[in-house]
CSV table of C-alpha atoms in Angstrom, one decimal:
chain,number,residue,atom,x,y,z
A,110,LYS,CA,0.9,4.9,20.9
A,111,MET,CA,3.3,3.7,23.2
A,112,HIS,CA,2.6,2.0,26.9
A,113,SER,CA,5.1,0.8,30.2
A,114,VAL,CA,1.7,-0.9,31.7
A,115,ARG,CA,2.2,-3.6,32.7
A,116,GLY,CA,0.1,-5.8,30.6
A,117,GLU,CA,-0.8,-3.7,28.1
A,118,PRO,CA,0.6,-4.2,24.9
A,119,LYS,CA,4.6,-2.0,24.1
A,120,GLY,CA,5.6,-0.3,21.2
A,121,THR,CA,8.3,1.5,19.6
A,122,ASP,CA,9.8,4.1,18.5
A,123,ARG,CA,12.0,2.3,15.8
A,124,PRO,CA,9.9,0.2,12.7
A,125,ILE,CA,9.7,-1.3,10.2
A,126,VAL,CA,7.4,-2.1,7.2
A,127,GLY,CA,8.1,-3.8,4.5
A,128,VAL,CA,7.4,-4.2,0.9
A,129,LEU,CA,6.3,-7.1,-1.2
A,130,SER,CA,7.9,-7.2,-4.4
A,131,GLN,CA,5.8,-8.1,-7.3
A,132,GLU,CA,7.4,-9.7,-11.0
A,133,LEU,CA,9.3,-8.6,-13.7
A,134,GLY,CA,8.4,-8.2,-16.8
A,135,GLU,CA,10.0,-8.7,-20.2
A,136,GLU,CA,11.9,-6.0,-21.1
A,137,ALA,CA,13.0,-5.6,-17.6
A,138,LYS,CA,13.7,-9.2,-17.2
A,139,ALA,CA,15.9,-8.7,-20.5
A,140,ARG,CA,18.0,-4.8,-18.5
A,141,TYR,CA,18.3,-7.1,-15.4
A,142,PRO,CA,19.0,-11.0,-16.3
A,143,GLY,CA,18.0,-13.2,-13.3
A,144,LYS,CA,16.0,-10.7,-11.9
A,145,THR,CA,12.3,-11.8,-11.3
A,146,SER,CA,10.4,-9.9,-9.4
A,147,PHE,CA,11.2,-5.4,-8.4
A,148,ILE,CA,9.7,-3.0,-5.4
A,149,PRO,CA,10.0,0.5,-7.2
A,150,ALA,CA,11.6,3.5,-5.3
A,151,SER,CA,9.3,5.9,-4.4
A,152,TYR,CA,7.1,3.0,-1.7
A,153,VAL,CA,10.9,2.9,0.5
A,154,LYS,CA,12.0,6.1,0.1
A,155,ALA,CA,7.8,8.0,1.3
A,156,LEU,CA,8.1,5.6,3.9
A,157,GLU,CA,11.5,6.1,5.1
A,158,ALA,CA,10.4,9.8,4.5
A,159,SER,CA,7.5,9.2,7.5
A,160,GLY,CA,9.3,7.1,9.7
A,161,ALA,CA,9.7,4.1,9.5
A,162,ARG,CA,13.4,2.0,7.8
A,163,VAL,CA,12.6,-0.2,5.4
A,164,VAL,CA,12.3,-4.2,4.5
A,165,PRO,CA,11.0,-6.0,1.1
A,166,ILE,CA,9.3,-9.7,0.9
A,167,LEU,CA,9.6,-11.4,-1.6
A,168,ILE,CA,7.0,-13.7,-4.0
A,169,GLN,CA,7.8,-16.7,-5.0
A,170,GLN,CA,8.9,-17.5,-1.0
A,171,SER,CA,8.1,-20.9,1.9
A,172,GLU,CA,5.2,-20.1,4.5
A,173,ASP,CA,7.7,-20.4,6.7
A,174,TYR,CA,9.6,-17.6,5.1
A,175,TYR,CA,6.7,-15.4,5.3
A,176,LYS,CA,5.9,-16.5,8.9
A,177,HIS,CA,9.2,-15.5,9.4
A,178,ILE,CA,9.7,-11.3,8.2
A,179,MET,CA,6.3,-11.1,9.6
A,180,SER,CA,6.8,-12.1,13.5
A,181,SER,CA,9.3,-9.7,12.8
A,182,ILE,CA,9.0,-6.5,11.1
A,183,ASN,CA,6.2,-3.8,12.3
A,184,GLY,CA,4.1,-2.4,9.3
A,185,VAL,CA,2.9,-3.8,5.5
A,186,LEU,CA,2.7,-1.7,2.5
A,187,PHE,CA,1.4,-3.6,-1.0
A,188,PRO,CA,2.4,-1.4,-4.0
A,189,GLY,CA,1.3,-0.5,-7.1
A,190,GLY,CA,1.3,-1.7,-10.5
A,191,GLY,CA,-0.3,-3.6,-13.2
A,192,VAL,CA,0.4,-8.0,-12.8
A,193,ARG,CA,-2.1,-10.2,-12.8
A,194,PHE,CA,-3.5,-11.7,-9.0
A,195,GLU,CA,-4.4,-15.0,-11.7
A,196,ASP,CA,-1.0,-16.0,-10.9
A,197,PRO,CA,-0.7,-18.6,-8.7
A,198,ASP,CA,3.1,-18.4,-7.8
A,199,GLY,CA,2.9,-14.4,-7.8
A,200,PHE,CA,2.2,-10.8,-5.9
A,201,ALA,CA,-1.4,-12.3,-4.9
A,202,ALA,CA,-0.3,-16.1,-3.4
A,203,ALA,CA,2.0,-14.2,-1.9
A,204,GLY,CA,-0.7,-11.7,-0.5
A,205,LYS,CA,-3.0,-13.7,1.0
A,206,ILE,CA,-0.3,-15.1,3.0
A,207,ILE,CA,1.1,-12.3,3.5
A,208,ILE,CA,-2.6,-11.2,4.9
A,209,ALA,CA,-3.3,-14.4,6.7
A,210,ILE,CA,-0.9,-13.6,9.1
A,211,ALA,CA,-1.6,-9.9,8.9
A,212,GLU,CA,-5.0,-11.2,10.5
A,213,GLN,CA,-3.6,-14.2,12.8
A,214,LEU,CA,-1.1,-11.3,14.8
A,215,GLN,CA,-4.0,-9.3,15.1
A,216,ASP,CA,-5.7,-12.2,16.5
A,217,SER,CA,-3.5,-12.2,19.0
A,218,GLY,CA,-4.1,-8.9,19.6
A,219,ILE,CA,-0.9,-7.3,17.6
A,220,SER,CA,-1.9,-4.3,16.3
A,221,PHE,CA,0.2,-4.8,12.2
A,222,PRO,CA,-1.2,-2.5,10.3
A,223,ILE,CA,-1.4,-2.7,6.5
A,224,LEU,CA,-2.1,-0.5,3.8
A,225,GLY,CA,-2.8,-0.9,0.4
A,226,VAL,CA,-1.6,1.8,-2.6
A,227,CYS,CA,-3.4,1.5,-5.9
A,228,GLN,CA,-3.0,-2.7,-7.1
A,229,GLY,CA,-2.6,-3.1,-3.5
A,230,TYR,CA,-5.9,-1.6,-2.9
A,231,GLN,CA,-6.5,-4.3,-5.4
A,232,LEU,CA,-5.0,-7.0,-4.1
A,233,LEU,CA,-6.7,-6.4,-0.7
A,234,MET,CA,-10.1,-6.5,-2.1
A,235,TYR,CA,-9.3,-9.5,-4.7
A,236,ILE,CA,-8.5,-11.7,-1.2
A,237,ALA,CA,-10.9,-10.2,0.8
A,238,SER,CA,-14.0,-11.6,-1.7
A,239,ASN,CA,-12.2,-14.4,-2.4
A,240,SER,CA,-11.6,-14.1,-6.1
A,241,THR,CA,-10.5,-16.5,-8.5
A,242,ALA,CA,-10.4,-13.7,-11.5
A,243,GLU,CA,-10.2,-10.2,-11.2
A,244,LYS,CA,-12.9,-9.8,-13.2
A,245,ASP,CA,-14.6,-11.2,-9.6
A,246,ILE,CA,-14.1,-8.0,-8.0
A,247,LEU,CA,-12.2,-5.5,-10.3
A,248,VAL,CA,-14.2,-3.1,-13.5
A,249,ASN,CA,-13.2,-1.3,-16.4
A,250,CYS,CA,-12.8,2.7,-15.5
A,251,ASP,CA,-11.1,5.2,-17.1
A,252,THR,CA,-8.1,7.3,-14.4
A,253,ALA,CA,-5.2,6.4,-16.0
A,254,ASN,CA,-3.6,9.4,-15.7
A,255,ILE,CA,-5.5,12.4,-13.4
A,256,ALA,CA,-5.3,14.1,-10.8
A,257,LEU,CA,-8.7,14.6,-7.9
A,258,PRO,CA,-9.8,16.0,-4.8
A,259,LEU,CA,-11.7,13.4,-2.9
A,260,ASP,CA,-14.7,13.0,-1.9
A,261,PHE,CA,-15.2,12.2,1.2
A,262,LYS,CA,-17.6,10.2,1.9
A,263,PRO,CA,-20.2,11.3,5.4
A,264,GLY,CA,-18.6,10.3,8.8
A,265,PHE,CA,-15.2,9.9,7.3
A,266,GLN,CA,-13.6,12.2,10.3
A,267,HIS,CA,-14.3,9.6,12.9
A,268,SER,CA,-12.5,6.7,10.2
A,269,ARG,CA,-8.6,5.2,11.8
A,270,LEU,CA,-7.5,6.5,8.1
A,271,TYR,CA,-8.7,10.4,8.4
A,272,GLU,CA,-9.3,10.9,12.3
A,273,HIS,CA,-6.1,11.9,12.8
A,274,ALA,CA,-5.5,14.6,9.3
A,275,SER,CA,-5.3,18.3,9.7
A,276,LYS,CA,-7.8,20.7,9.0
A,277,LYS,CA,-5.3,21.5,5.9
A,278,ILE,CA,-4.9,18.2,5.3
A,279,ILE,CA,-8.8,17.4,4.7
A,280,ASP,CA,-9.1,21.1,3.2
A,281,ILE,CA,-6.8,20.3,0.9
A,282,LEU,CA,-7.4,16.7,0.0
A,283,LYS,CA,-12.2,18.3,-0.5
A,284,THR,CA,-10.8,21.0,-2.6
A,285,LEU,CA,-7.9,20.8,-4.4
A,286,PRO,CA,-7.0,17.9,-7.6
A,287,VAL,CA,-3.9,16.8,-5.5
A,288,THR,CA,-4.9,12.8,-5.6
A,289,SER,CA,-2.9,11.0,-8.2
A,290,ASN,CA,-4.4,8.7,-9.9
A,291,HIS,CA,-3.6,5.6,-13.2
A,292,HIS,CA,-5.1,2.6,-12.9
A,293,VAL,CA,-8.5,1.0,-16.0
A,294,LEU,CA,-9.6,-0.9,-13.0
A,295,CYS,CA,-11.5,0.5,-9.7
A,296,VAL,CA,-13.6,-0.5,-7.3
A,297,THR,CA,-17.2,0.3,-7.1
A,298,GLU,CA,-19.8,-0.3,-3.7
A,299,ASP,CA,-21.5,-2.1,-5.4
A,300,MET,CA,-18.9,-5.1,-5.8
A,301,LEU,CA,-18.4,-3.9,-2.3
A,302,ARG,CA,-22.1,-5.6,-2.1
A,303,THR,CA,-21.9,-7.9,-4.4
A,304,HIS,CA,-19.0,-9.2,-2.1
A,305,ASN,CA,-20.7,-8.8,0.8
A,306,LEU,CA,-18.0,-6.9,1.9
A,307,ASP,CA,-19.5,-3.7,3.0
A,308,ASN,CA,-20.1,-4.7,6.0
A,309,SER,CA,-16.3,-5.1,6.9
A,310,TRP,CA,-14.7,-2.6,4.7
A,311,ARG,CA,-15.5,1.3,5.3
A,312,VAL,CA,-15.4,3.2,2.2
A,313,LEU,CA,-14.0,6.8,3.1
A,314,SER,CA,-14.0,8.5,-0.5
A,315,THR,CA,-15.3,8.3,-3.8
A,316,ASN,CA,-14.0,10.6,-7.2
A,317,LYS,CA,-15.8,9.4,-10.5
A,318,ASP,CA,-13.7,8.6,-13.6
A,319,SER,CA,-14.0,10.4,-17.8
A,320,GLN,CA,-17.7,8.2,-17.6
A,321,GLY,CA,-18.6,8.9,-14.6
A,322,LEU,CA,-18.8,5.8,-12.9
A,323,GLU,CA,-18.3,6.2,-8.6
A,324,PHE,CA,-15.5,4.0,-7.8
A,325,ILE,CA,-14.1,3.6,-4.4
A,326,SER,CA,-11.0,5.8,-3.9
A,327,SER,CA,-10.1,5.2,-0.4
A,328,SER,CA,-11.4,2.5,2.9
A,329,GLU,CA,-10.6,1.1,6.1
A,330,HIS,CA,-11.3,-2.5,6.8
A,331,PHE,CA,-13.7,-2.1,10.2
A,332,HIS,CA,-11.7,-3.5,12.8
A,333,ARG,CA,-8.7,-4.1,12.2
A,334,PRO,CA,-5.2,-2.1,11.0
A,335,ILE,CA,-5.9,-1.7,7.0
A,336,VAL,CA,-6.1,0.6,4.9
A,337,GLY,CA,-6.7,0.8,1.3
A,338,LEU,CA,-5.9,3.9,-1.3
A,339,GLN,CA,-6.8,4.0,-4.8
A,340,PHE,CA,-4.2,6.7,-6.0
A,341,HIS,CA,-0.7,6.5,-5.7
A,342,PRO,CA,0.8,9.1,-2.9
A,343,GLU,CA,4.3,8.3,-3.8
A,344,LYS,CA,4.3,9.8,-6.8
A,345,ASN,CA,3.8,13.3,-5.4
A,346,MET,CA,7.2,12.9,-3.6
A,347,PHE,CA,8.9,10.8,-6.3
A,348,GLU,CA,7.8,10.4,-9.1
A,349,TRP,CA,9.0,12.5,-11.8
A,350,LYS,CA,7.9,11.0,-15.5
A,351,PRO,CA,6.7,13.8,-17.9
A,352,GLY,CA,3.2,13.8,-18.7
A,353,GLN,CA,3.0,12.1,-16.0
A,354,ALA,CA,-0.1,13.7,-13.5
A,355,ASN,CA,1.4,13.0,-10.0
A,356,PRO,CA,0.7,17.2,-8.5
A,357,HIS,CA,4.0,18.7,-6.8
A,358,SER,CA,2.9,22.2,-6.0
A,359,ARG,CA,3.2,22.0,-1.6
A,360,ASN,CA,-0.1,22.0,-0.6
A,361,ALA,CA,0.2,18.1,-3.0
A,362,ILE,CA,2.9,16.8,-1.0
A,363,LEU,CA,1.4,18.1,2.4
A,364,SER,CA,-0.9,16.1,1.7
A,365,ALA,CA,-0.3,13.1,0.3
A,366,ARG,CA,2.2,12.3,3.5
A,367,HIS,CA,-0.3,11.8,5.7
A,368,PHE,CA,-1.2,7.9,3.5
A,369,TYR,CA,2.7,7.0,4.7
A,370,ASP,CA,2.3,9.1,8.1
A,371,TRP,CA,-0.2,6.7,8.7
A,372,VAL,CA,0.9,3.0,8.2
A,373,VAL,CA,4.1,4.2,9.8
A,374,GLU,CA,2.7,5.4,13.0
A,375,GLU,CA,0.1,2.9,13.0
A,376,SER,CA,2.9,0.1,12.8
A,377,LYS,CA,4.6,2.0,16.1
A,378,ALA,CA,1.7,-0.5,18.5
A,379,ASN,CA,3.2,-3.8,17.3
A,380,ASN,CA,7.0,-4.4,19.3
A,381,GLN,CA,8.1,-7.4,16.6
A,382,SER,CA,11.6,-6.8,15.2
A,383,PHE,CA,13.8,-8.9,14.6
A,384,ALA,CA,16.2,-11.6,16.8
A,385,ASN,CA,19.2,-9.6,16.9
A,386,VAL,CA,20.4,-6.0,14.6
A,387,GLN,CA,23.0,-8.7,12.4
A,388,GLU,CA,19.8,-9.7,10.9
A,389,GLU,CA,18.4,-6.2,11.3
A,390,HIS,CA,21.2,-4.7,9.1
A,391,ASP,CA,20.4,-7.4,6.6
A,392,SER,CA,17.0,-7.0,5.6
A,393,LEU,CA,17.1,-3.5,5.3
A,394,PHE,CA,17.3,-1.9,1.4
A,395,SER,CA,20.0,-0.3,2.4
A,396,ASN,CA,21.9,-3.0,1.2
A,397,TYR,CA,20.3,-2.6,-2.5
A,398,CYS,CA,21.0,-0.4,-5.3
A,399,PRO,CA,17.7,0.5,-7.2
A,400,GLY,CA,18.5,0.4,-11.1
A,401,ILE,CA,16.7,1.9,-13.2
A,402,MET,CA,13.6,0.3,-14.2
A,403,TYR,CA,13.3,1.4,-18.3
A,404,LYS,CA,14.3,4.2,-19.4
A,405,ASN,CA,12.9,7.2,-20.9
A,406,THR,CA,9.5,5.1,-20.9
A,407,SER,CA,9.0,4.1,-17.4
A,408,SER,CA,7.1,6.0,-14.9
A,409,GLU,CA,8.4,4.0,-12.5
A,410,TYR,CA,11.5,5.6,-13.2
A,411,ARG,CA,14.0,3.6,-10.3
A,412,ALA,CA,13.1,0.5,-8.5
A,413,TYR,CA,14.9,-2.1,-6.1
A,414,PHE,CA,15.0,-5.8,-9.1
A,415,PHE,CA,15.2,-9.1,-6.9
């Protein structure tokens, strides 16, 4: 990914990935007065474990804020959660601005990756379809707490996401129930066709819910370094709620790391950076302390609050 020939894009071996925050629920607002949004710590840890430094991107900010931070970092992650996309000033509104800026960067020749996880993948589809309500693009499905192997589509190994995955990782994903599913909404191939997204988004794997409904579990844009996952690879490593279907076996962790390794490796393909070391240091998650989300109940044990 690193080029030194004059005229070719240069990369970085010091990538910084931004993670978008999302609205706080009422119970957490009561616990953390004055805070309005949060980022689960598991996403930050997963990106750091794959070799990136990580910065928060806050919701409810100006367009100039997003332009500035997007020109200073090397990739973006949209995390999972449970917010309403219809909120005019929330997660989806910020995500729409970020995607537009990322596409401008990509169109100008800067390789800028986005990874969407669970809710983050659904957001990618919501924005791509120009939906104004979640039901325009998302359907109900019964996959709230189950670990599944992936049903790969023919040719998946030639995709941006899986082309560098080892045979061992593919075999694990294909044969063992290692992907951690915690969603009650999903995107189907019918929905892609309905919104004419099947010619810009490539379905790489599907799964079936408990009722036999087939949904998309991994997908990527045909021409841009944008990937969506309906499952949660960070939970295998970093989430420990008793009773949650988050496999913690060696194989589950090995295969889960592939997805965060992917976005971090892709982030090394551009050399954007903050204006100076001080601004960079002031932006990192190391300036914040995570807190407990909800004692005893939350699947997101630790989170950062903003």
